[in-house]
Tab-separated table of C-alpha atoms in Angstrom:
chain	number	residue	atom	x	y	z
N	20	UNK	CA	-217.878	215.173	12.861
N	21	UNK	CA	-216.474	216.033	9.439
N	22	UNK	CA	-216.937	214.087	6.284
N	23	UNK	CA	-214.419	214.042	3.435
N	24	UNK	CA	-216.754	215.988	1.165
N	25	UNK	CA	-216.955	218.739	3.808
N	26	UNK	CA	-213.163	219.058	4.067
N	27	UNK	CA	-212.000	218.761	0.440
N	28	UNK	CA	-213.432	221.258	-2.077
N	29	UNK	CA	-215.156	219.840	-5.144
N	30	UNK	CA	-212.481	221.024	-7.593
N	31	UNK	CA	-209.675	219.249	-5.669
N	32	UNK	CA	-211.224	215.789	-5.780
N	33	UNK	CA	-210.793	213.371	-8.682
N	34	UNK	CA	-213.933	211.760	-10.084
N	35	UNK	CA	-214.888	208.623	-8.173
N	36	UNK	CA	-214.208	206.113	-10.962
N	37	UNK	CA	-211.040	207.645	-12.429
N	38	UNK	CA	-207.574	206.222	-11.712
N	39	UNK	CA	-204.460	207.983	-12.971
N	40	UNK	CA	-202.143	206.375	-15.502
N	41	UNK	CA	-199.217	206.684	-13.095
N	42	UNK	CA	-201.135	204.669	-10.504
N	43	UNK	CA	-201.918	201.926	-13.001
N	44	UNK	CA	-198.281	201.768	-14.118
N	45	UNK	CA	-197.072	201.619	-10.500
N	46	UNK	CA	-199.470	198.757	-9.707
N	47	UNK	CA	-198.405	196.886	-12.854
N	48	UNK	CA	-194.726	197.293	-11.951
N	49	UNK	CA	-195.411	196.106	-8.396
N	50	UNK	CA	-197.252	193.055	-9.755
N	51	UNK	CA	-194.390	192.174	-12.089
N	52	UNK	CA	-191.848	192.599	-9.282
N	53	UNK	CA	-193.893	190.348	-6.980
N	54	UNK	CA	-194.228	187.733	-9.715
N	55	UNK	CA	-190.467	187.911	-10.298
N	56	UNK	CA	-189.850	187.551	-6.565
N	57	UNK	CA	-192.067	184.454	-6.489
N	58	UNK	CA	-190.337	182.874	-9.485
N	59	UNK	CA	-186.885	183.704	-8.109
N	60	UNK	CA	-187.660	182.059	-4.766
N	61	UNK	CA	-189.336	179.041	-6.328
N	62	UNK	CA	-187.067	178.291	-9.301
N	63	UNK	CA	-183.687	179.785	-8.401
N	64	UNK	CA	-183.543	179.395	-4.624
N	65	UNK	CA	-185.620	176.169	-4.734
N	66	UNK	CA	-187.366	176.988	-1.478
N	67	UNK	CA	-190.613	175.260	-2.427
N	68	UNK	CA	-193.866	176.428	-3.940
N	69	UNK	CA	-195.747	177.073	-0.697
N	70	UNK	CA	-192.850	178.964	0.877
N	71	UNK	CA	-192.480	181.100	-2.238
N	72	UNK	CA	-196.205	181.891	-2.274
N	73	UNK	CA	-196.094	182.806	1.419
N	74	UNK	CA	-193.051	185.002	1.037
N	75	UNK	CA	-194.556	186.765	-1.969
N	76	UNK	CA	-197.881	187.246	-0.182
N	77	UNK	CA	-196.052	188.739	2.805
N	78	UNK	CA	-194.129	191.117	0.561
N	79	UNK	CA	-197.382	192.081	-1.197
N	80	UNK	CA	-199.163	192.795	2.083
N	81	UNK	CA	-196.187	194.851	3.287
N	82	UNK	CA	-196.352	196.851	0.057
N	83	UNK	CA	-200.084	197.418	0.555
N	84	UNK	CA	-199.399	198.595	4.110
N	85	UNK	CA	-196.823	201.113	2.867
N	86	UNK	CA	-199.266	202.365	0.211
N	87	UNK	CA	-201.968	202.728	2.858
N	88	UNK	CA	-199.726	204.712	5.213
N	89	UNK	CA	-198.532	207.006	2.411
N	90	UNK	CA	-202.132	207.588	1.300
N	91	UNK	CA	-203.219	208.388	4.841
N	92	UNK	CA	-200.367	210.875	5.319
N	93	UNK	CA	-201.098	212.555	1.991
N	94	UNK	CA	-204.813	212.800	2.764
N	95	UNK	CA	-204.196	214.246	6.232
N	96	UNK	CA	-202.022	217.061	4.819
N	97	UNK	CA	-204.891	218.490	2.749
């Protein structure tokens, strides 16, 4: 059984508590887009508050799934 610390050399790993600026910007942009999607569905399309929350939550979970798959693929290529 291998552990991540056995596979990835010390100099290739980022410190545990450090998050890159690009990652923070991408998460902020995703949050703003999801908020805009919610407001568009609720106020412009008038589909109701609960439906807008559900649709936005579904889009957010789909985005998290894509991020997870991309992270897994990137980690497996090391």
